[in-house]
CSV table of C-alpha atoms and ligand atoms in Angstrom, one decimal:
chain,number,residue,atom,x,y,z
A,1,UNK,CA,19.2,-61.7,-84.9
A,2,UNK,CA,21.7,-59.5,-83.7
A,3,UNK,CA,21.3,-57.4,-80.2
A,4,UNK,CA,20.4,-54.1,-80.9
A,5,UNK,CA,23.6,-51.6,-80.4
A,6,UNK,CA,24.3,-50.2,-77.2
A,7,UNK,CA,25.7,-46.9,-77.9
A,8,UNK,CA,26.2,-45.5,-74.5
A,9,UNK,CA,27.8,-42.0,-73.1
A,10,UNK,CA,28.4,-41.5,-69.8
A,11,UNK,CA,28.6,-38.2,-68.3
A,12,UNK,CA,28.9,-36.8,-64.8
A,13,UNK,CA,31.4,-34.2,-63.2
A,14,UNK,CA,35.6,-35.4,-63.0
A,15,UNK,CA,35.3,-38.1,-59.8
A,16,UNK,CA,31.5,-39.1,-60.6
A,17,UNK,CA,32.8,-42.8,-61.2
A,18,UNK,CA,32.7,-43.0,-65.1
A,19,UNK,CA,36.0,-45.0,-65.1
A,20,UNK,CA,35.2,-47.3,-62.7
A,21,UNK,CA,31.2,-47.2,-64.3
A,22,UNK,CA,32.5,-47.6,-67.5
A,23,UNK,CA,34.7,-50.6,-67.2
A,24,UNK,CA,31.8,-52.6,-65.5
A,25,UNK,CA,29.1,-51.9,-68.3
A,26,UNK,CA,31.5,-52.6,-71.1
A,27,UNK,CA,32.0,-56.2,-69.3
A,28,UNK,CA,28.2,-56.7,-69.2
A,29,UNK,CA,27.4,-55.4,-72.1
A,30,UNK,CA,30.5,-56.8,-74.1
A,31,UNK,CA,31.2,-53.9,-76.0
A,32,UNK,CA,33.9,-51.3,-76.1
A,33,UNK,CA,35.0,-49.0,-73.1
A,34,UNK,CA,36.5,-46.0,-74.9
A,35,UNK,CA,38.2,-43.3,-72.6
A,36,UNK,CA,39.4,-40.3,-74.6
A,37,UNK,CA,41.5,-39.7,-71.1
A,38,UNK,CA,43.0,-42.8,-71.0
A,39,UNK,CA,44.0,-42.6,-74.8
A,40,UNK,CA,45.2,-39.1,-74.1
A,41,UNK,CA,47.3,-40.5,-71.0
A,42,UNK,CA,49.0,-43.1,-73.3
A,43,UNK,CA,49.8,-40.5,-75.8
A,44,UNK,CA,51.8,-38.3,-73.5
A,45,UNK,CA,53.3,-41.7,-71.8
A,46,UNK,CA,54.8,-42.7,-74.8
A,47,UNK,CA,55.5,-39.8,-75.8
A,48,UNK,CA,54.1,-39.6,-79.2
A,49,UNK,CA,53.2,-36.3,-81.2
A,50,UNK,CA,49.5,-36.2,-79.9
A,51,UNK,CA,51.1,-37.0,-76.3
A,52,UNK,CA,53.3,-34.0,-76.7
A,53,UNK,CA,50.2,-31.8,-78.1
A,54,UNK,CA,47.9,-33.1,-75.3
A,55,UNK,CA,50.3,-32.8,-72.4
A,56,UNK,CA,50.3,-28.9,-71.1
A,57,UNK,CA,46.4,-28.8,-71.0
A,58,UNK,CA,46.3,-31.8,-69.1
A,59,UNK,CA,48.7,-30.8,-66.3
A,60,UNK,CA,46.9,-28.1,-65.8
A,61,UNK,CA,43.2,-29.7,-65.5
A,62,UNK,CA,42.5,-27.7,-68.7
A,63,UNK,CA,40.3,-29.4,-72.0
A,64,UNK,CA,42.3,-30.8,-74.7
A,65,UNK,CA,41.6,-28.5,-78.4
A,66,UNK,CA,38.4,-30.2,-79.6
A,67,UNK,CA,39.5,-31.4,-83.0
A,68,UNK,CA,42.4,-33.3,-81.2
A,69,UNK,CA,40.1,-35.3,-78.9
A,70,UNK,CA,37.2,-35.5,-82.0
A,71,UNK,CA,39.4,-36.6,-84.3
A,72,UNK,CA,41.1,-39.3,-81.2
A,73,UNK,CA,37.2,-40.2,-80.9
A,74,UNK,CA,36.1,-40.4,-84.8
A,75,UNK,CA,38.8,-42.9,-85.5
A,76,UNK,CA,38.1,-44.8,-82.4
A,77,UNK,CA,34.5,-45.4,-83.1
A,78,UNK,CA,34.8,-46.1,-86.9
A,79,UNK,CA,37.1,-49.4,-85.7
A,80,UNK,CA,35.1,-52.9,-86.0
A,81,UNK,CA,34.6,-54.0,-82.3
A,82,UNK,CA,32.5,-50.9,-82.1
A,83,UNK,CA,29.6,-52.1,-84.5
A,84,UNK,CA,28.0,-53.0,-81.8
A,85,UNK,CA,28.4,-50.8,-79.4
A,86,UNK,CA,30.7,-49.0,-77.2
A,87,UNK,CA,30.8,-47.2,-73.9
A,88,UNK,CA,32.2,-43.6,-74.5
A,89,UNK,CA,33.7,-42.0,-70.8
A,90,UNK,CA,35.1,-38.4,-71.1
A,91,UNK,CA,33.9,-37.5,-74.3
A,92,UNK,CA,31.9,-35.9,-75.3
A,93,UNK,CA,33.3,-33.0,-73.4
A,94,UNK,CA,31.8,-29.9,-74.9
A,95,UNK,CA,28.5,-29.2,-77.4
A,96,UNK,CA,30.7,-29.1,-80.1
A,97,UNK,CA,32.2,-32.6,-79.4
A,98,UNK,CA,29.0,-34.2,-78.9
A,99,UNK,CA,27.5,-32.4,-82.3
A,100,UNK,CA,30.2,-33.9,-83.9
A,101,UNK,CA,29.6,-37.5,-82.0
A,102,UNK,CA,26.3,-37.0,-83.6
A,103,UNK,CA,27.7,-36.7,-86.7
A,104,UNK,CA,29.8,-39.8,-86.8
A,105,UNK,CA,27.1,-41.6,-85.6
A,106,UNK,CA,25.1,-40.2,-88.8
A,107,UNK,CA,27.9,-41.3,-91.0
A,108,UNK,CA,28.1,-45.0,-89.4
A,109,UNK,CA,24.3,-44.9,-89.7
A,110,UNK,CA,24.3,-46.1,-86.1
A,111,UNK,CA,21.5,-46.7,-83.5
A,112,UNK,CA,20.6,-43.3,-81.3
A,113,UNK,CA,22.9,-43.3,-78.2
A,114,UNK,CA,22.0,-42.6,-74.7
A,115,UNK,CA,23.8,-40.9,-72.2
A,116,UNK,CA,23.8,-41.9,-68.3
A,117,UNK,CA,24.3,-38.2,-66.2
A,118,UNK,CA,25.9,-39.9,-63.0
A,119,UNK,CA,24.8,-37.4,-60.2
A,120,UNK,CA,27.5,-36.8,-57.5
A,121,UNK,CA,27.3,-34.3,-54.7
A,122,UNK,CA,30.5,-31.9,-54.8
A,123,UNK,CA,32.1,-32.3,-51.3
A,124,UNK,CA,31.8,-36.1,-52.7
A,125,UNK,CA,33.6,-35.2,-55.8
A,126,UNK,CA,36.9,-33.6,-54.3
A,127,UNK,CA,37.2,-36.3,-51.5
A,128,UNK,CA,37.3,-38.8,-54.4
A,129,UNK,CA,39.6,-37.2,-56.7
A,130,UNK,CA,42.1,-35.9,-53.9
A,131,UNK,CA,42.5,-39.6,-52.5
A,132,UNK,CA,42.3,-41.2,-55.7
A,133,UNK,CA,45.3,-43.9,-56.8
A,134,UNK,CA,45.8,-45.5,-59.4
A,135,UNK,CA,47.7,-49.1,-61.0
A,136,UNK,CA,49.8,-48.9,-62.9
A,137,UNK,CA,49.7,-52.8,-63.8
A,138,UNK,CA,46.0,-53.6,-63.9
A,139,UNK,CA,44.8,-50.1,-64.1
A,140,UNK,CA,42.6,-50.4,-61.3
A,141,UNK,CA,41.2,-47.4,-59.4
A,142,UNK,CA,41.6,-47.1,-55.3
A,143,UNK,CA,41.3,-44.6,-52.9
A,144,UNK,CA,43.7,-43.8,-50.4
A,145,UNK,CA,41.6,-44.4,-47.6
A,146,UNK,CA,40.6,-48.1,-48.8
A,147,UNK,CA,42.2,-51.0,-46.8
A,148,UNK,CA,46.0,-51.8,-48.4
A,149,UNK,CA,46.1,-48.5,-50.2
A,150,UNK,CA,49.2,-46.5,-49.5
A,151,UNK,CA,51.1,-43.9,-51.4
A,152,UNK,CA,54.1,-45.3,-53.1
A,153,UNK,CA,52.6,-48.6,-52.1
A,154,UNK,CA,51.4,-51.8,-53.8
A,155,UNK,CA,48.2,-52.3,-55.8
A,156,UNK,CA,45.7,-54.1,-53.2
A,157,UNK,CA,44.6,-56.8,-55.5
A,158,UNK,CA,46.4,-60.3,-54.7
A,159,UNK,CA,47.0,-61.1,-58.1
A,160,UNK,CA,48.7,-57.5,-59.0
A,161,UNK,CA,51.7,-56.2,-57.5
A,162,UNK,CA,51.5,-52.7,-59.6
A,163,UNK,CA,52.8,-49.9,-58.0
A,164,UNK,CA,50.3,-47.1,-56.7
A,165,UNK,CA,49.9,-43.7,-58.5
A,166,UNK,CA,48.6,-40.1,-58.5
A,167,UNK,CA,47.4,-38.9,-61.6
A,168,UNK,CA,49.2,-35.6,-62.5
A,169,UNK,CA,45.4,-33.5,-62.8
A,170,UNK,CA,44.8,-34.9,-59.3
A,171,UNK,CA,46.6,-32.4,-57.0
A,172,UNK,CA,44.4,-29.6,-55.3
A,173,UNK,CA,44.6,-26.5,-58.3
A,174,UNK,CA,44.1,-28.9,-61.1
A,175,UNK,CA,40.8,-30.7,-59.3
A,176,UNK,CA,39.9,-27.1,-58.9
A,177,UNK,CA,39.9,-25.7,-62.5
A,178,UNK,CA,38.5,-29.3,-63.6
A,179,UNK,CA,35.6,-28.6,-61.9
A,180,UNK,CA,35.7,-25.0,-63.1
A,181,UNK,CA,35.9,-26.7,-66.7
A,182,UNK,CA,33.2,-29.4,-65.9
A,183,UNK,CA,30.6,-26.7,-65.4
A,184,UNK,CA,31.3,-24.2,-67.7
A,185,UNK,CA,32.1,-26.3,-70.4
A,186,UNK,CA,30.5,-30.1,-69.9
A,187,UNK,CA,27.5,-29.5,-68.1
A,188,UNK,CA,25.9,-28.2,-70.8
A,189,UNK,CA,25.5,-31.3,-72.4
A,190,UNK,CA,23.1,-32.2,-70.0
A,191,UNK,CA,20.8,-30.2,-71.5
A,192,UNK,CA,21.5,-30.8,-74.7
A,193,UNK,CA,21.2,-34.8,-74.3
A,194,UNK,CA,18.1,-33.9,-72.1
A,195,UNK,CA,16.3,-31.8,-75.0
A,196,UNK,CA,16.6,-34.5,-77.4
A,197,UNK,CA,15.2,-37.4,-75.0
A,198,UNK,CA,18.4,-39.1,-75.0
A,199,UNK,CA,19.2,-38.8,-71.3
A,200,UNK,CA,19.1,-40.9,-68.1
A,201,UNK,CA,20.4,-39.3,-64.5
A,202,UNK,CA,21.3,-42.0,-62.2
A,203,UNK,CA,22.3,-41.1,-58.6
A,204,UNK,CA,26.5,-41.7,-58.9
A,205,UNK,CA,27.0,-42.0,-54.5
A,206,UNK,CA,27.0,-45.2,-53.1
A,207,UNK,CA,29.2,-48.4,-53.6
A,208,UNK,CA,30.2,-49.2,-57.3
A,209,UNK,CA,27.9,-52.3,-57.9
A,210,UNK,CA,24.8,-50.6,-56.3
A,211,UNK,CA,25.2,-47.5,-58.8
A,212,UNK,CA,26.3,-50.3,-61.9
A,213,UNK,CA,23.0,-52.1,-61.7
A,214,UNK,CA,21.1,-49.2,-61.9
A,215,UNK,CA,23.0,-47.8,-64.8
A,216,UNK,CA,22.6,-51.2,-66.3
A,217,UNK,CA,19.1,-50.7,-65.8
A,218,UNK,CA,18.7,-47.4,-67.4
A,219,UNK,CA,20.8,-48.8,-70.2
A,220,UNK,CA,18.8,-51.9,-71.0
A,221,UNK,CA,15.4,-50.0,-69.8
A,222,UNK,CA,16.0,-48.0,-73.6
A,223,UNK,CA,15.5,-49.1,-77.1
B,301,LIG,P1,39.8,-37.9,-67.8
B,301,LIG,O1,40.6,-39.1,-67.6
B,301,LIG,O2,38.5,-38.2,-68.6
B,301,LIG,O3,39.4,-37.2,-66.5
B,301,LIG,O4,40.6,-36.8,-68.7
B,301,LIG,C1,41.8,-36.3,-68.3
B,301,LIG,C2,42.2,-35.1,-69.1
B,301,LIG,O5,42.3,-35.4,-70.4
B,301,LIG,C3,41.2,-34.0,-69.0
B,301,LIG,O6,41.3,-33.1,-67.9
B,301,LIG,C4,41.5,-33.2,-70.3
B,301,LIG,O7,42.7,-32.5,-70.2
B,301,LIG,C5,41.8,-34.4,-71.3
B,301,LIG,N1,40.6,-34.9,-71.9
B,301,LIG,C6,40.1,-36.1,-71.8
B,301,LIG,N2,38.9,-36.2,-72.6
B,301,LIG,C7,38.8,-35.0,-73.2
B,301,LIG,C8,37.8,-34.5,-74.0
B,301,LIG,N3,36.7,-35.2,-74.5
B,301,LIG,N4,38.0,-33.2,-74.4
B,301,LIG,C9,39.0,-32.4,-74.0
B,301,LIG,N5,39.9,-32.9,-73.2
B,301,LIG,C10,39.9,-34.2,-72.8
C-alpha cells in the first residue's frame, strides 16, 4: 500500500527558515519542495513574461497579484511527482491563496494538508534576512557571519565554487515592508489554518536540524 500523502504548508514570517526547512523535509519525505519564490525568481531571471509581470512587486518587498502566484501554484501541484505529496514554502500568501489551495486540493481529491507555523522572534528575523547570501550554483543559503562566507565571495561548500549573492528584497526598506506585508497580509492564515485544525507551530530558533526533526515530527505525528 501506498504511504499516505504528505501535503505539507509551511508558514512563518520572511527569514523563519522555510527555505532552508523546506528543502530538508522534501528530502525525508521524498516529495516535492515547491517555492512560489524561487519559481517567481526564475521567471524574472530569464526573463520571461511572468518574470517581467512579477518583477516590480518583488524589488520592492511587495506580494505578487494573487491570480499570478495561484495560477504559478495550480499548475504546479496538478504535475505527477506531486501525487504524493509536496512541500509548499511561500504560498499560500494570503486567505484568498490558501482558499484557492483548498480548492485545487478539492479538485485533485487530495488528502487534507497541514501547515507547520515556524515561530521566529523578530530581532531574529531581520538579523537573518540582512546577513543572508545566497549560491548561485547549488542554491544553498548562508549567512554572512558563518565561517567562509563573504560578500562577492565563494560558496563555503567544498564541492561548490558558486559565487555568493544578495537577494534583491534583502536590503533594509524591502525587509521592512516584507514584514509589513507578512503581518497584514500572511499572518492571517494562521488563524485560518488554526480554525480548521490543520495547524502545527513549531519553535523556528535554533540550529536547522534541531528545528527539522521537530517539524518532521509534527509532520509524521498527523494522519
Ligand atoms: P520568497 O522567496 O518566498 O520570500 O518570495 C520572494 C517574493 O516573491 C515575495 O516577496 C513576493 O514578492 C513574491 N512571492 C513569492 N510567493 C508569493 C505568493 N505566494 N504571493 C505573492 N507573492 C509571492
Amino acid at each position: 500500500m501506498p504511504d499516505r500523502e504528505h501535503n505539507v504548508v509551511l508558514l512563518g514570517a520572511p527569514g523563519a527558515g522555510k527555505g532552508t526547512q523546506a528543502k530538508m523535509l522534501s528530502n525525508e519525505l521524498t516529495v516535492p519542495h515547491i517555492s512560489t519564490g524561487d519559481i517567481l525568481r526564475g521567471a524574472v531571471a530569464a526573463g520571461t513574461e511572468l518574470g517581467a509581470q512579477a518583477r516590480g512587486y518583488m524589488d520592492r518587498g511587495e506580494l505578487v497579484p494573487d491570480e499570478l502566484v495561484i495560477a504559478i501554484a495550480r499548475e504546479r501541484l496538478a504535475q505527477r511527482d506531486c501525487a504524493q505529496g509536496f512541500v509548499l514554502d511561500g504560498f499560500p500568501r494570503t486567505v484568498a491563496q490558501a482558499e484557492a489551495l483548498g480548492e485545487v486540493m478539492d479538485e485533485l481529491e487530495r488528502d487534507p494538508l497541514i501547515a507547520v507555523n515556524l515561530t521566529v522572534d523578530e530581532d531574529e528575523i531581520v538579523r537573518r534576512l540582512s546577513g543572508r547570501r545566497l549560491c548561485r550554483g547549488c542554491e544553498g543559503i548562508f549567512h554572512i557571519d558563518d565561517e567562509g562566507v563573504e560578500d562577492g565571495g565563494e560558496c563555503p561548500d567544498p564541492d561548490c565554487d558558486g559565487e555568493l549573492y544578495q537577494r534583491s528584497d534583502d536590503r533594509p526598506e524591502a525587509i521592512r515592508e516584507r514584514l509589513q506585508v507578512y503581518r497584514r497580509q500572511t499572518q492571517p492564515l494562521i488563524d485560518y489554518y488554526g480554525e480548521r485544525g490543520l495547524l502545527v507551530n513549531v519553535s523556528g530558533m535554533g540550529g536547522p536540524e534541531e528545528i527539522a526533526a521537530a517539524v518532521l515530527a509534527a509532520v509524521r505525528g498527523r494522519g
